[in-house]
Coordinates of C-alpha atoms and ligand atoms in Angstrom, one line a residue:
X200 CA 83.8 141.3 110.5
X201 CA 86.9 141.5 108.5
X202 CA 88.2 139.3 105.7
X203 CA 90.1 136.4 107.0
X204 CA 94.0 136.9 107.1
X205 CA 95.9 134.6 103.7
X206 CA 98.7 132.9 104.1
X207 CA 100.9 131.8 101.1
X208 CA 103.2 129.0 101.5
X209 CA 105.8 127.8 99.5
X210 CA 107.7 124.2 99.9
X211 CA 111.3 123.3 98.9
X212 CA 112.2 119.9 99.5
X213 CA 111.1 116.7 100.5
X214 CA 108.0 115.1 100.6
X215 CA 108.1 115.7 105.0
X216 CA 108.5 119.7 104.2
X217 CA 105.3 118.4 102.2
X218 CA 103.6 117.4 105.1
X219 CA 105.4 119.4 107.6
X220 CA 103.5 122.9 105.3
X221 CA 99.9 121.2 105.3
X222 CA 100.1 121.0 108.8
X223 CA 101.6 124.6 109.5
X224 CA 98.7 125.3 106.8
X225 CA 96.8 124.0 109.6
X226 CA 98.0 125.5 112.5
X227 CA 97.6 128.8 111.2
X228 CA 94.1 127.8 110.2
X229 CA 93.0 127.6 113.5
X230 CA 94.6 131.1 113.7
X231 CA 92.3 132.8 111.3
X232 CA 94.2 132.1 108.1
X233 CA 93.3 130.7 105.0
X234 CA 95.3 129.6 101.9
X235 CA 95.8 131.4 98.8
X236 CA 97.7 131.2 95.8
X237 CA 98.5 134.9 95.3
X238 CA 101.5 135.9 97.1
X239 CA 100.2 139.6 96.3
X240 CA 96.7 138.7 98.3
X241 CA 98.9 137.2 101.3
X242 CA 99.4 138.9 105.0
X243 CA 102.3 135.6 105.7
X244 CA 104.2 134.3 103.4
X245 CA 106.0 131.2 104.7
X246 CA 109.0 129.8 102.9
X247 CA 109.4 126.1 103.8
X248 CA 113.2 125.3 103.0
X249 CA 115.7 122.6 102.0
X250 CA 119.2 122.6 102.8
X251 CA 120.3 119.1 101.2
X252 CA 122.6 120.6 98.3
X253 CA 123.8 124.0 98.0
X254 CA 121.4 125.1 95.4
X255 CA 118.5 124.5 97.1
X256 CA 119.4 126.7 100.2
X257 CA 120.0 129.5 97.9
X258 CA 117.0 129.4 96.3
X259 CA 115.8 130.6 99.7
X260 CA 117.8 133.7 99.1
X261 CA 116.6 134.7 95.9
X262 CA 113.1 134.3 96.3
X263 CA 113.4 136.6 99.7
X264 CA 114.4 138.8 97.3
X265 CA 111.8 139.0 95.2
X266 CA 109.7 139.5 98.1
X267 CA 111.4 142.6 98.7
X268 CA 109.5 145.0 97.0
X269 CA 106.1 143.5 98.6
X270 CA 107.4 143.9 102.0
X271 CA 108.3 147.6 101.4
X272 CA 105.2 148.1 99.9
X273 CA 102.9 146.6 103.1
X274 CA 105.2 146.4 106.2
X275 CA 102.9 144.8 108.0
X276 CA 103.5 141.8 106.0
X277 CA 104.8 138.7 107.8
X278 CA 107.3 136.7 106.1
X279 CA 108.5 133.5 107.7
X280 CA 111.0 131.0 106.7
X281 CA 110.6 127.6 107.8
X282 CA 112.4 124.0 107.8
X283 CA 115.9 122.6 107.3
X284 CA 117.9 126.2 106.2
X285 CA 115.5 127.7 109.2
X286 CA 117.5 125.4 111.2
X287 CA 120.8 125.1 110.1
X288 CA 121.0 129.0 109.8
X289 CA 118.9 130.1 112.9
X290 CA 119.3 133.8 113.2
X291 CA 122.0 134.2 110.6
X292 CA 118.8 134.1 107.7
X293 CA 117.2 137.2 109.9
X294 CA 120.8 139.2 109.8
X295 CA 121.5 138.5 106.0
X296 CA 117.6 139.2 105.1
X297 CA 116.2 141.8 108.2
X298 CA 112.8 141.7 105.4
X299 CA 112.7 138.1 107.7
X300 CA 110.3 138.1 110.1
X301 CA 110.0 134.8 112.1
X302 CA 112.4 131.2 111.7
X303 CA 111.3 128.6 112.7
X304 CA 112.9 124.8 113.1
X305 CA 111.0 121.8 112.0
X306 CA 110.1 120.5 115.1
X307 CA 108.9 123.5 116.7
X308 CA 106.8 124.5 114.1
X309 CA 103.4 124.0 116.5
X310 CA 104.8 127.3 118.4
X311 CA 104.2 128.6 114.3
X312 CA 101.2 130.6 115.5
X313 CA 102.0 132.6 118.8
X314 CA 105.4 133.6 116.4
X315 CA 103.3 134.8 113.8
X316 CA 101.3 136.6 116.7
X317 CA 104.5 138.3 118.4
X318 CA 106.1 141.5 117.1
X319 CA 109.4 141.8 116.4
X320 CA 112.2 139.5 115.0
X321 CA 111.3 135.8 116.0
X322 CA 113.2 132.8 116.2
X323 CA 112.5 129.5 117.2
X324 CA 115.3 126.3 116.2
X325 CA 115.0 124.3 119.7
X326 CA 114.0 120.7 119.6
X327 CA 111.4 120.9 122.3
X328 CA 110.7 118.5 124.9
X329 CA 107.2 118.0 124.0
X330 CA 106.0 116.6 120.6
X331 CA 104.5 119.0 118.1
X332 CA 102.1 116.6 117.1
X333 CA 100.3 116.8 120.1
X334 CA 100.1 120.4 119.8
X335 CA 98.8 120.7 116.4
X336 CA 95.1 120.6 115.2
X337 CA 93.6 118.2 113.2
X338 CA 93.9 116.8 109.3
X339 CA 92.3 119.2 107.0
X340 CA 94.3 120.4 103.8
X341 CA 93.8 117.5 102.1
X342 CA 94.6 117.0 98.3
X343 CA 92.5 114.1 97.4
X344 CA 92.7 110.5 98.3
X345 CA 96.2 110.3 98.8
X346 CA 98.3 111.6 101.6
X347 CA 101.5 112.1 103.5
X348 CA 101.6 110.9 106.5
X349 CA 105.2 111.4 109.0
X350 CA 106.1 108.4 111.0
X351 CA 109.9 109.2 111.8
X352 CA 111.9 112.1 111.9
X353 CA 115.8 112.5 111.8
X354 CA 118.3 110.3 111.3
X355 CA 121.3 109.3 113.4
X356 CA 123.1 107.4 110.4
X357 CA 126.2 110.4 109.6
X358 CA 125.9 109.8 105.8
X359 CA 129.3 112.4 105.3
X360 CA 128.5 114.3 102.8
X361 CA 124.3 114.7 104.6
X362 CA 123.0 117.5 106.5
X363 CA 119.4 115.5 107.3
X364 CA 120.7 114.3 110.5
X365 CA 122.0 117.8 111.5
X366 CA 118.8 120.0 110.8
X367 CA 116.3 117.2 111.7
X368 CA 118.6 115.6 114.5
X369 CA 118.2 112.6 115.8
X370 CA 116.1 110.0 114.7
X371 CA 112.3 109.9 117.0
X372 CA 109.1 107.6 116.1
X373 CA 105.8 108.7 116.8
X374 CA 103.8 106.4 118.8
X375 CA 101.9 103.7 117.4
X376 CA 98.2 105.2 118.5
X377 CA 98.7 108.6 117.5
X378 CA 99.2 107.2 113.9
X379 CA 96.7 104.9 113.7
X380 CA 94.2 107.6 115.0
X381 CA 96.0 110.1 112.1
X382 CA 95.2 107.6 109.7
X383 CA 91.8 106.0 110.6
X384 CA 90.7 110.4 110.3
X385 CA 92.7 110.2 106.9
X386 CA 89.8 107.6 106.1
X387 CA 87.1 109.1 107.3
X388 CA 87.8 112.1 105.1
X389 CA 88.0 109.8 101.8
X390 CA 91.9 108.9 101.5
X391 CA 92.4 105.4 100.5
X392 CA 96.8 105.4 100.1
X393 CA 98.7 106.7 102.8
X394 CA 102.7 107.3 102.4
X395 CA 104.7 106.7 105.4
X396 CA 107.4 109.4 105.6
X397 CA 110.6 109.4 107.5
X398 CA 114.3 110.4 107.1
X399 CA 114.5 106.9 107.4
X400 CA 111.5 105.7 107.5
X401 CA 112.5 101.5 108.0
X402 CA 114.2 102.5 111.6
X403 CA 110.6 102.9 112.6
X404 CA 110.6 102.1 116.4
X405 CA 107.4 103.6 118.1
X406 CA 106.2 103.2 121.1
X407 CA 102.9 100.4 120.5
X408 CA 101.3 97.5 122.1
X409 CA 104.1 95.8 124.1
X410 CA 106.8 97.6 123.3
X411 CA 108.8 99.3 120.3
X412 CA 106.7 98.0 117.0
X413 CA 108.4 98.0 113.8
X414 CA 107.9 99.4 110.7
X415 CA 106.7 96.0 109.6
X416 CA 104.1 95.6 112.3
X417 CA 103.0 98.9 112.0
X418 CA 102.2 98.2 108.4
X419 CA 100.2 95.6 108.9
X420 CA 98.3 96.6 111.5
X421 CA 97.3 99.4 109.0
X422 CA 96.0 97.3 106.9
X423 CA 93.9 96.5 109.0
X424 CA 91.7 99.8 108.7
X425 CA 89.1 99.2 106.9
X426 CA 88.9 101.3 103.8
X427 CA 92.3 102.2 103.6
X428 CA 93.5 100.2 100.0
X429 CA 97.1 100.8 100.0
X430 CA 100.4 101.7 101.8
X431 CA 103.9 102.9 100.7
X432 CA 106.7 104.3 102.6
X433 CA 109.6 106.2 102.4
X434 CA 112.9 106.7 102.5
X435 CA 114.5 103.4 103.6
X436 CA 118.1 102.7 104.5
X437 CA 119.2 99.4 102.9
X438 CA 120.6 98.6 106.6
X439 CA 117.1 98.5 108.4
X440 CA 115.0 96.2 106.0
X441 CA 114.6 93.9 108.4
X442 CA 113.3 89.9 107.9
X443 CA 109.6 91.6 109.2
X444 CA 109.4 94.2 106.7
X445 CA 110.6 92.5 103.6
X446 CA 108.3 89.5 104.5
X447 CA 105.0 92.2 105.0
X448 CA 106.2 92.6 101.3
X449 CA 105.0 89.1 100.2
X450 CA 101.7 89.0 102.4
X451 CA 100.2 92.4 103.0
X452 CA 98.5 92.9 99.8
X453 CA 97.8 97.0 100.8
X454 CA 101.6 97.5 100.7
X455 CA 102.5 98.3 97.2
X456 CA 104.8 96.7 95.0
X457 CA 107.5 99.7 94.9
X458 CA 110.2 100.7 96.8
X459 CA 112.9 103.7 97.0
X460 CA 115.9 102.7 98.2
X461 CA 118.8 105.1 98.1
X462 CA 122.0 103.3 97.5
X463 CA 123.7 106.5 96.6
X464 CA 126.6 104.6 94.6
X465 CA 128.1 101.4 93.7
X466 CA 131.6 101.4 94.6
X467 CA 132.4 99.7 98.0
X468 CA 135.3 101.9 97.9
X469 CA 132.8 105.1 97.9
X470 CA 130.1 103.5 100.1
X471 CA 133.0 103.2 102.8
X472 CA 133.6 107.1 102.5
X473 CA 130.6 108.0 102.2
X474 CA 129.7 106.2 105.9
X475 CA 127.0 104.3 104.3
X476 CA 127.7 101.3 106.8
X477 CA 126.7 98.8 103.6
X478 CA 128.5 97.0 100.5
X479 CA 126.7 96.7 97.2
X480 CA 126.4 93.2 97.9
X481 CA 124.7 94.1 101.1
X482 CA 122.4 95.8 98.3
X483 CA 121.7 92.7 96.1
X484 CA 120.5 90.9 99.2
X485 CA 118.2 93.1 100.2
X486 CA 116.6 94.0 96.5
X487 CA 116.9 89.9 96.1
X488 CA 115.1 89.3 99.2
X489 CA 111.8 91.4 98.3
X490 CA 112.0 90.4 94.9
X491 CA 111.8 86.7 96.2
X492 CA 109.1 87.6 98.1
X493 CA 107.3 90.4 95.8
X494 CA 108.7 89.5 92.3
X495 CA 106.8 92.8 90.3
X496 CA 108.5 94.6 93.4
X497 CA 109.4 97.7 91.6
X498 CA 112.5 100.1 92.8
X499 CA 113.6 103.5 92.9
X500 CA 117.4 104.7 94.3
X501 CA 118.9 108.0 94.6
X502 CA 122.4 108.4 93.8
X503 CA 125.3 110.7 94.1
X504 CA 128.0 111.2 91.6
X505 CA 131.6 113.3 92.0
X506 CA 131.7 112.7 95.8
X507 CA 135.0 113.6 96.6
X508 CA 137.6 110.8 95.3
X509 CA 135.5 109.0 93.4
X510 CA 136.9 107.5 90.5
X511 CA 136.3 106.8 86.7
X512 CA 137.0 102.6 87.9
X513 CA 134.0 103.8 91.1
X514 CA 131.8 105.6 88.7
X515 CA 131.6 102.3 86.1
X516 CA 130.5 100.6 89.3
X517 CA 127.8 102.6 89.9
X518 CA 126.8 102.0 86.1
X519 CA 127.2 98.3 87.0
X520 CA 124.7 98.4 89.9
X521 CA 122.3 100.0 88.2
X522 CA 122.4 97.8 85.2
X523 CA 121.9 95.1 87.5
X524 CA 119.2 96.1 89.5
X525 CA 117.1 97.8 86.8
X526 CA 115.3 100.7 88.2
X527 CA 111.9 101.5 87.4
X528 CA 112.7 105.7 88.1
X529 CA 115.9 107.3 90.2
X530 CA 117.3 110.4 91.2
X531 CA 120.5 111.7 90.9
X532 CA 122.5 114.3 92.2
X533 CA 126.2 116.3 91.9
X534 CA 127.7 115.9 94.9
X535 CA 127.2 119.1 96.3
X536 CA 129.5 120.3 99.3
X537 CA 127.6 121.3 102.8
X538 CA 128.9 122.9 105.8
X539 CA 129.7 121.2 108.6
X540 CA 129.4 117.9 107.3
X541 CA 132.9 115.5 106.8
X542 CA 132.7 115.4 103.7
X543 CA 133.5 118.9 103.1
X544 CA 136.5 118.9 104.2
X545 CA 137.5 116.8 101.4
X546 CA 139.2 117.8 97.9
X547 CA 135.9 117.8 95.6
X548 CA 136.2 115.7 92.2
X549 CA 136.6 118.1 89.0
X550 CA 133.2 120.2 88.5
X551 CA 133.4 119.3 84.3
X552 CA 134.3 115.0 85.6
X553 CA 131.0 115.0 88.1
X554 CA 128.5 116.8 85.0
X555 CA 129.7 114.4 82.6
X556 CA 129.4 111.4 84.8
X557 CA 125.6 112.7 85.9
X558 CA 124.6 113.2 82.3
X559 CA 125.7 109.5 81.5
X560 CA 124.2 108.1 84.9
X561 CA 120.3 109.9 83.7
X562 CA 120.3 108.7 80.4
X563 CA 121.1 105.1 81.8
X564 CA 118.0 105.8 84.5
X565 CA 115.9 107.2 81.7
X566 CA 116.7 104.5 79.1
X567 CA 115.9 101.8 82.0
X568 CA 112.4 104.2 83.0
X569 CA 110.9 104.2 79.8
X570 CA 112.0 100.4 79.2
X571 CA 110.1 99.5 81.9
X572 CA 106.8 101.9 81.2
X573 CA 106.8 100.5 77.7
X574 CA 107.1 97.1 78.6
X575 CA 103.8 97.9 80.6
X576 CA 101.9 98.6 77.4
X577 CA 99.0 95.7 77.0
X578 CA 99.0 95.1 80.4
X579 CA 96.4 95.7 83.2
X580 CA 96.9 97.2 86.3
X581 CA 95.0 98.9 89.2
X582 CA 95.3 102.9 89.3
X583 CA 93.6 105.1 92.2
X584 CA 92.2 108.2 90.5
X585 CA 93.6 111.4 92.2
X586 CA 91.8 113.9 89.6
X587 CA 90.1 114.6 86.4
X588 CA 92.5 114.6 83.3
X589 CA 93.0 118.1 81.5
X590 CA 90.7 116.0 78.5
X591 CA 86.9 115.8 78.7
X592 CA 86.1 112.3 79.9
X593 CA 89.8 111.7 81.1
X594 CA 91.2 110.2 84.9
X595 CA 94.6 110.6 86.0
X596 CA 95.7 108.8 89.2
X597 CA 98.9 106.6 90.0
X598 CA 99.2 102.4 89.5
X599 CA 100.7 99.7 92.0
X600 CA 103.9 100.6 90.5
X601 CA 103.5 104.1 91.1
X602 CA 103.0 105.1 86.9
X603 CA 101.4 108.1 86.6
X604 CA 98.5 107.0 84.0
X605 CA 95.3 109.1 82.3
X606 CA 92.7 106.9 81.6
X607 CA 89.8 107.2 79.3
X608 CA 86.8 107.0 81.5
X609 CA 84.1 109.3 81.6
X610 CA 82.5 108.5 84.7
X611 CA 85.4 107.5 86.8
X612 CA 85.3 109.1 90.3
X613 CA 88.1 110.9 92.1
X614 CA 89.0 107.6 95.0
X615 CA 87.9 104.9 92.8
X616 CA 90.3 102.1 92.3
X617 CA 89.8 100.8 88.6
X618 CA 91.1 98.3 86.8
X619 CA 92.3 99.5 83.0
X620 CA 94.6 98.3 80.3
X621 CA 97.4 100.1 79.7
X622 CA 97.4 101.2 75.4
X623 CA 100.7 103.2 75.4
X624 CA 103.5 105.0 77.3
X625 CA 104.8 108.4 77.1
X626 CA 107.7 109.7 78.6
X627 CA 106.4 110.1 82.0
X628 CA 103.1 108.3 81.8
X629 CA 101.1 105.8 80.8
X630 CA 97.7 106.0 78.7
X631 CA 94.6 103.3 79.6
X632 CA 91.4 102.4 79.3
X633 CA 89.3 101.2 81.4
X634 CA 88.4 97.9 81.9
X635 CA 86.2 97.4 85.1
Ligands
SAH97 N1 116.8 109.5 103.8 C1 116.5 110.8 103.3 C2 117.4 111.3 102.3 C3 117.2 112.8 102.2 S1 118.3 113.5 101.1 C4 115.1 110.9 102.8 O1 114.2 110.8 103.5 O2 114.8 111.2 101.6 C5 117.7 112.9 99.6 C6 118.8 112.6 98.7 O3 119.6 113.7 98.5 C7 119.8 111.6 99.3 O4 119.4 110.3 99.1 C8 121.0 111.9 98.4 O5 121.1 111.1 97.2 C9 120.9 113.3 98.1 N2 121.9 114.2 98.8 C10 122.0 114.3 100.2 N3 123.0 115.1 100.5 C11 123.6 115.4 99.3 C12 124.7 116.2 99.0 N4 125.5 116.8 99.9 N5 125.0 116.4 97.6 C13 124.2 115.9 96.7 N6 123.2 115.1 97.0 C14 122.8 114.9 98.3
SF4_98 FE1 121.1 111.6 105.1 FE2 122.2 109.2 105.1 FE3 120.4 109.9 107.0 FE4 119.6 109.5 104.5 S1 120.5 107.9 105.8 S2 119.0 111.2 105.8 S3 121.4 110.2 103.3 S4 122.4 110.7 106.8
F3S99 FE1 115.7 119.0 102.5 FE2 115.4 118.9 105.0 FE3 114.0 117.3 103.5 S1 117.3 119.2 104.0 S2 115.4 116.9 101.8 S3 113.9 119.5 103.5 S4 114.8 116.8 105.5

């Protein structure tokens, strides 16, 4: 019998290209393929791409490069690219790289295997009729008792300077049944937190029981499965927090007290170009509304700075916000330029204006960040353990509020919810001990 074929699989991205790779991982397992580490060792390698800022489509580029040498060396070596540059560039990657052997969209990713089985050039971008999910084998690559879990795909809300609703088109929810049964297997394999994933996540509308459920009914009929301890979900629009959802906040005790919520500036003037379809104040209400509900509600925000027009008068409002809503962690980007999207078109702000603006915007974020870690020091909270600490006798897992923390506990167990007290904070964790 011969060895079973490796396939090496790296992920740019977002936390879908997360789950959209275990699953491919999965497909191909039922193919003959295992996993490996060693690119060298691999017969596929499948790059699994981003194409939200410019820098993180070339990346795609240069590592195809570097596989260069271990395609002329074995020619029988597959190499597939995968994801968001799969499908905004189609056959274009396979004419700039030839080395390329398959591309393939992310929704027709469950075709991955019959691709990988074809000779020749291969190239798959359509947005089938039928859903991949159906066509795809069951949860197995699991990394502990955490997991991913995709809900929604695409968005139809034209952000202008966003490619997400052009590579994952528009937005579809899976059915209300198919995820319950994803997660109720989740369970059964020893996963106690599942993250809800979508574009936009809150637009949840699958088909359930009666109709279209929510995002908020979905959540809480989650919580009904016994064993599962907690829920998240991401990435919301602050348009679709509806009077459902931000109440499961106050009285599903699963759903965790944190909550990313993009705003991407805080200039009206902005938010208006950037078709963001909200104010700032629109904002406040929302963030007020869960706090009122959830007051330890902790949140998260991505931001843009430099998109084109925006002033010095629009970036102090975006300092403003931020002050005001104190974040517990946030990302934040350079406006970065993407083809085909409105926002192109436009005159971009100075590259030396947006820098300086992004330096000051992180130090507020980080100054805010390790405020609120150190203001957790002497408190207790509730952390799930994900793994054993690098230390002898160490856990390391993630609280309520989404700290990463290592507690001192020699016989904690990988899935155990414990309650510790936190003893001090680093930059980007917490240290504990355990209490019970
Ligand atoms: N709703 C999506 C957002 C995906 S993009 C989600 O599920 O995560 C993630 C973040 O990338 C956006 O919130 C935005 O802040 C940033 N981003 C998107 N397009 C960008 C661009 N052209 N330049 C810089 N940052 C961008
Ligand atoms: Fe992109 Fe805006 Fe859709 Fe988020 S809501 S994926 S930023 S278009
Ligand atoms: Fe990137 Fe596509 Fe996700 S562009 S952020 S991998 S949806």
């Amino acid at each position: 019998m011969s060895d079973a074929k490796k396939l090496f699989i790296k992920t740019y991205g977002c936390q879908m290209n997360v789950y959209d790779s275990e699953r491919m991982a999965e497909a191909m397992g039922a193919d003959g393929y295992t996993l490996t580490d060693v690119v060298e060792d691999a017969d596929m390698v499948l790059l699994n791409t981003c194409h939200i800022r410019e820098k993180a489509s070339e990346k795609l580029f240069s590592d195809l490069g570097r596989l260069r040498p271990l395609k002329d060396a074995r020619p029988d070596l597959k190499i597939g690219v995968a994801g968001c540059v799969a499908q905004a560039e189609g056959a274009e990657i396979q004419r700039r790289m030839p080395l390329v052997d398959i591309v393939v969209g992310p929704q027709a990713y469950h075709r991955l295997p019959a691709l990988a089985r074809a000779t020749g050039p291969q190239v798959d971008t359509e947005f089938p009729a039928e859903d991949k999910f159906d066509h795809l084998p069951e949860r197995r690559a699991l990394r502990g008792p955490t997991a991913f879990l995709t809900v929604q795909e695409g968005c139809d809300k034209f952000c202008a300077f966003c490619v997400v609703p052009y590579t994952r088109g528009s937005e579809v929810s899976r059915p209300v049944d198919r995820i319950l049964r994803e997660t109720r297997d989740l369970v059964s394999r020893g996963v106690r937190e599942v993250t809800l994933l979508g574009q936009n996540v809150n637009g949840y509308h699958g088909a359930g029981e009666g109709g279209a459920w929510t995002l908020g009914r979905l959540i809480r009929s989650l919580a009904q499965v016994e064993g599962l301890e907690r829920v998240r979900y991401m990435t919301s629009h602050p348009n679709d927090m509806d009077d459902d959802l931000i109440a499961a906040h106050g009285d599903v005790p699963q759903l965790m007290p944190y909550l990313h919520l993009p705003v991407q500036s805080g200039s009206d003037r902005i938010l208006k170009a950037m078709n963001r379809k909200h104010t700032r104040d629109d904002y406040f209400r929302v963030i007020d509304r869960i706090r009122a509900v959830r007051p330890d509600t902790l949140f998260s925000s991505d931001f843009i700075v430099g998109f084109p027009g925006e002033t010095d008068a629009d970036f102090a409002d975006t300092l403003d916000l931020v002050r005001r809503v104190g974040y517990g962690q946030s990302y934040s980007f350079k406006y970065s330029a993407r083809p085909g999207t409105p926002a192109a078109e436009k005159p971009p702000v100075e590259a030396a204006v947006a820098d300086r603006r992004l330096q000051e915007l992180q130090a507020l974020i980080l100054d805010q960040q390790r405020a609120g870690q150190e203001a957790m020091v002497g408190r207790e909270v509730t952390v799930l353990y994900e793994k054993a600490g690098r230390q002898p006798g160490q856990m390391v897992g993630k609280s309520d509020h989404l700290h990463a923390v290592h507690v001192d506990d020699a016989t904690g167990q990988v899935g155990e919810l414990a309650r510790v007290r936190v003893v001090a904070s680093a930059a980007n964790s917490l240290s504990a001990v355990r209490i019970s």
